[in-house]
Amino acid sequence: KKYDNRLQIIHRTCLVSGIAESTLALEIEDWEQALPSNIRLAYLPKDGIIRLRLSGYGVDEDVVDASFATLLENVSNYLLAAEDKPIEVLVGEWLTQNGATIATAESCTGGRLAALLNAHSGSSAFYYGSVVAYDNSIKEMVLGVEHQTLEQYGAVSEQVVKQMAEGVKKLCKTDYAIATSGIAGPLGGSEEKPVGTVWIACSGPKGTECVCLYLGKERKTITERACIQALIKMYKYLQK
């Protein structure tokens, strides 16, 4: 259906994660079909986050807000934020509002996670620094990862990424820390740990949580997705 371009268009956007776009569409299909004819929902997925943009054409703002409120109820199990902001901004705002600090320890992401966290004004209030521990010797000497742990489990493992996160948190004296270690390829993969395998750890007052993800086969895609997934996991950790 075509809409008059002269009509006022009102947008409301929320962010969700942890569910495939197709699965989400099925879950909220009945709700979406019941929307008024001049309100439409757009699915805008990228790197593990789906932006759900509700648009009202020539309707009052309170009508759009009412539909948006019911959308939030329907996606509450997957909701990251009821506003359209980059995930690194959401993490930074939470840390700033709570007077907390964070540091990062990166292997496969090579400093990209640090670049995201300090890309916005005000990051000096919460972001202390990063160790890019690409070689195992740096993981040991700077972050305090145990040599035996590296030998037994390998750099891309839950045990190592956990020690990386806890090590950089201790080194930088922060409240929280994120660590990444993975195989970005195209070399280095194995049957047990194929290219695209990434371990992420988030450490803080509630302990250290780790997750293993498979993020594709192309190097640039893997590292970019790893950074976004690390920030998603950190943001969810902060909300607990």
Coordinates of C-alpha atoms in Angstrom, one line a residue:
K1 CA 0.0 0.0 0.0
K2 CA 1.3 3.4 -0.9
Y3 CA 1.3 6.3 1.5
D4 CA 1.1 10.0 0.9
N5 CA 4.6 11.4 1.4
R6 CA 3.2 14.5 2.9
L7 CA 1.9 12.5 5.9
Q8 CA 3.7 12.7 9.2
I9 CA 5.8 9.6 9.8
I10 CA 6.6 8.6 13.4
H11 CA 9.2 6.0 14.2
R12 CA 9.8 4.0 17.4
T13 CA 12.7 1.5 17.5
C14 CA 13.8 -1.2 19.9
L15 CA 16.7 -3.7 19.9
V16 CA 16.4 -7.4 20.4
S17 CA 18.9 -10.3 20.3
G18 CA 19.1 -14.0 21.0
I19 CA 16.6 -15.1 18.4
A20 CA 16.6 -15.5 14.7
E21 CA 14.7 -13.0 12.6
S22 CA 12.5 -15.7 11.1
T23 CA 11.7 -17.2 14.4
L24 CA 10.8 -13.8 15.9
A25 CA 8.6 -13.0 13.0
L26 CA 6.6 -16.2 13.6
E27 CA 6.3 -15.5 17.3
I28 CA 4.8 -12.0 16.8
E29 CA 3.0 -12.8 13.6
D30 CA -0.5 -12.5 15.1
W31 CA 0.4 -9.2 16.8
E32 CA 1.9 -7.8 13.6
Q33 CA -1.1 -8.7 11.5
A34 CA -3.4 -7.0 14.0
L35 CA -1.6 -3.7 13.6
P36 CA -3.6 -0.8 12.1
S37 CA -3.2 -0.5 8.4
N38 CA -1.2 2.7 8.7
I39 CA 1.4 1.3 11.2
R40 CA 4.1 -1.0 9.9
L41 CA 7.0 -3.0 11.4
A42 CA 10.4 -3.3 9.8
Y43 CA 13.0 -6.0 10.7
L44 CA 16.6 -4.6 10.5
P45 CA 19.1 -7.4 11.5
K46 CA 22.8 -6.9 11.7
D47 CA 25.5 -8.9 13.6
G48 CA 23.2 -10.5 16.1
I49 CA 21.0 -7.5 16.8
I50 CA 17.6 -7.0 15.3
R51 CA 16.3 -3.4 15.1
L52 CA 12.6 -3.5 15.2
R53 CA 11.3 -0.2 13.7
L54 CA 7.7 0.6 14.1
S55 CA 6.5 3.4 11.7
G56 CA 3.2 5.2 11.9
Y57 CA 1.9 7.1 8.8
G58 CA -0.4 10.0 9.4
V59 CA -1.4 8.9 12.9
D60 CA -1.2 10.5 16.3
E61 CA 2.0 9.9 18.3
D62 CA 0.0 8.3 21.1
V63 CA -1.3 5.6 18.7
V64 CA 2.2 4.7 17.7
D65 CA 3.3 4.7 21.3
A66 CA 0.5 2.3 22.2
S67 CA 1.5 -0.1 19.5
F68 CA 5.1 0.2 20.5
A69 CA 4.3 -0.6 24.1
T70 CA 2.6 -3.8 23.1
L71 CA 5.5 -4.7 20.8
L72 CA 7.9 -4.4 23.8
E73 CA 5.6 -6.7 25.8
N74 CA 5.7 -9.3 22.9
V75 CA 9.5 -9.3 22.6
S76 CA 10.3 -8.9 26.3
N77 CA 12.3 -12.2 26.4
Y78 CA 14.7 -10.9 23.8
L79 CA 14.7 -7.1 24.5
L80 CA 18.0 -5.3 24.7
A81 CA 16.8 -1.7 24.7
A82 CA 13.6 0.2 24.0
E83 CA 15.6 2.8 22.1
D84 CA 17.8 3.0 19.0
K85 CA 21.4 3.3 20.1
P86 CA 24.6 1.4 19.3
I87 CA 25.3 -1.4 21.7
E88 CA 28.6 0.1 22.8
V89 CA 26.7 3.3 23.7
L90 CA 24.2 1.4 25.8
V91 CA 27.1 -0.4 27.7
G92 CA 28.9 3.0 28.2
E93 CA 25.7 4.7 29.5
W94 CA 25.1 1.9 32.0
L95 CA 28.6 2.1 33.3
T96 CA 28.6 5.9 33.5
Q97 CA 25.2 6.0 35.3
N98 CA 26.4 3.4 37.8
G99 CA 29.9 4.8 38.3
A100 CA 31.5 1.6 37.1
T101 CA 34.6 1.0 34.9
I102 CA 35.6 -1.6 32.3
A103 CA 38.7 -2.9 30.5
T104 CA 39.2 -5.3 27.6
A105 CA 41.6 -8.1 26.8
E106 CA 41.6 -9.0 23.1
S107 CA 43.1 -11.7 21.0
C108 CA 41.2 -12.4 17.8
T109 CA 39.5 -9.0 17.8
G110 CA 42.9 -7.2 17.8
G111 CA 41.8 -4.0 19.5
R112 CA 38.5 -3.5 17.6
L113 CA 36.5 -3.9 20.8
A114 CA 38.5 -1.2 22.5
A115 CA 37.9 1.1 19.5
L116 CA 34.2 0.7 19.8
L117 CA 34.1 1.4 23.5
N118 CA 36.2 4.6 23.3
A119 CA 34.7 5.9 20.0
H120 CA 32.1 8.1 21.7
S121 CA 32.5 11.2 23.8
G122 CA 32.5 10.5 27.6
S123 CA 34.2 7.1 27.3
S124 CA 37.0 8.3 29.6
A125 CA 34.5 8.1 32.5
F126 CA 34.2 4.3 32.3
Y127 CA 36.8 2.9 29.9
Y128 CA 40.3 2.3 31.3
G129 CA 42.2 0.4 28.7
S130 CA 42.9 -2.7 26.7
V131 CA 45.6 -5.4 26.3
V132 CA 45.8 -6.9 22.8
A133 CA 47.3 -10.2 23.8
Y134 CA 47.6 -11.8 20.4
D135 CA 50.6 -14.0 21.2
N136 CA 50.4 -16.5 24.0
S137 CA 53.4 -15.0 25.6
I138 CA 51.5 -11.7 26.2
K139 CA 48.6 -13.6 27.6
E140 CA 51.0 -15.2 30.1
M141 CA 53.3 -12.2 30.9
V142 CA 50.8 -9.4 30.9
L143 CA 47.4 -11.0 31.7
G144 CA 48.6 -13.8 34.0
V145 CA 47.2 -16.6 32.0
E146 CA 48.7 -19.8 33.3
H147 CA 51.1 -21.6 31.0
Q148 CA 49.7 -25.0 31.9
T149 CA 46.2 -23.8 31.0
L150 CA 47.3 -22.7 27.5
E151 CA 49.1 -26.0 27.0
Q152 CA 46.2 -28.1 28.1
Y153 CA 43.3 -26.2 26.6
G154 CA 44.7 -24.0 23.9
A155 CA 44.4 -20.2 23.5
V156 CA 40.8 -20.5 22.1
S157 CA 39.1 -22.0 25.1
E158 CA 36.8 -21.2 28.0
Q159 CA 39.6 -21.6 30.5
V160 CA 42.0 -19.1 28.8
V161 CA 39.4 -16.5 28.0
K162 CA 38.2 -16.5 31.6
Q163 CA 41.7 -15.9 32.9
M164 CA 42.2 -13.2 30.3
A165 CA 39.2 -11.3 31.5
E166 CA 40.0 -11.7 35.1
G167 CA 43.6 -10.8 34.4
V168 CA 42.9 -7.5 32.7
K169 CA 40.3 -6.6 35.3
K170 CA 42.9 -7.0 38.0
L171 CA 45.6 -5.3 35.9
C172 CA 43.5 -2.2 35.1
K173 CA 41.7 -2.2 38.5
T174 CA 38.3 -2.0 36.9
D175 CA 34.9 -3.2 38.0
Y176 CA 34.2 -5.2 34.8
A177 CA 36.2 -6.7 31.9
I178 CA 35.6 -8.4 28.5
A179 CA 37.9 -10.8 26.8
T180 CA 37.9 -12.4 23.4
S181 CA 39.9 -15.3 21.9
G182 CA 39.1 -17.0 18.7
I183 CA 40.1 -18.3 15.3
A184 CA 39.5 -15.6 12.7
G185 CA 41.1 -17.6 9.8
P186 CA 41.5 -18.3 7.1
L187 CA 44.3 -20.4 8.7
G188 CA 44.4 -22.0 12.1
G189 CA 41.1 -23.9 12.2
S190 CA 40.7 -27.6 13.1
E191 CA 37.9 -30.1 13.2
E192 CA 37.5 -29.5 17.0
K193 CA 37.9 -25.7 16.6
P194 CA 36.9 -24.5 13.1
V195 CA 37.5 -21.1 11.7
G196 CA 34.9 -18.8 13.3
T197 CA 35.1 -20.3 16.8
V198 CA 35.2 -17.4 19.3
W199 CA 35.2 -17.5 23.1
I200 CA 34.0 -14.4 25.0
A201 CA 34.2 -13.8 28.7
C202 CA 32.6 -11.1 30.8
S203 CA 33.9 -10.6 34.3
G204 CA 32.6 -8.5 37.1
P205 CA 31.3 -8.5 40.7
K206 CA 28.9 -11.4 39.8
G207 CA 31.8 -13.6 38.7
T208 CA 33.0 -14.5 35.1
E209 CA 30.6 -15.8 32.4
C210 CA 31.9 -17.4 29.2
V211 CA 30.3 -18.3 25.9
C212 CA 31.5 -20.0 22.7
L213 CA 30.1 -18.8 19.4
Y214 CA 30.6 -19.7 15.7
L215 CA 30.6 -16.5 13.7
G216 CA 31.2 -17.4 10.1
K217 CA 34.2 -18.1 7.9
E218 CA 35.3 -14.7 6.7
R219 CA 38.0 -12.9 8.8
K220 CA 36.6 -9.4 8.8
T221 CA 33.0 -10.7 9.5
I222 CA 34.2 -12.9 12.4
T223 CA 36.0 -10.1 14.2
E224 CA 33.2 -7.6 13.7
R225 CA 30.6 -10.0 14.9
A226 CA 32.8 -11.0 17.9
C227 CA 33.0 -7.4 19.0
I228 CA 29.2 -6.9 18.8
Q229 CA 28.5 -10.2 20.5
A230 CA 30.9 -9.4 23.3
L231 CA 29.1 -6.1 23.9
I232 CA 25.7 -7.8 23.8
K233 CA 26.9 -10.3 26.4
M234 CA 28.4 -7.6 28.6
Y235 CA 25.2 -5.5 28.4
K236 CA 23.1 -8.5 29.4
Y237 CA 25.5 -9.3 32.2
L238 CA 25.2 -5.7 33.5
Q239 CA 21.4 -6.0 33.6
K240 CA 21.4 -8.9 36.0

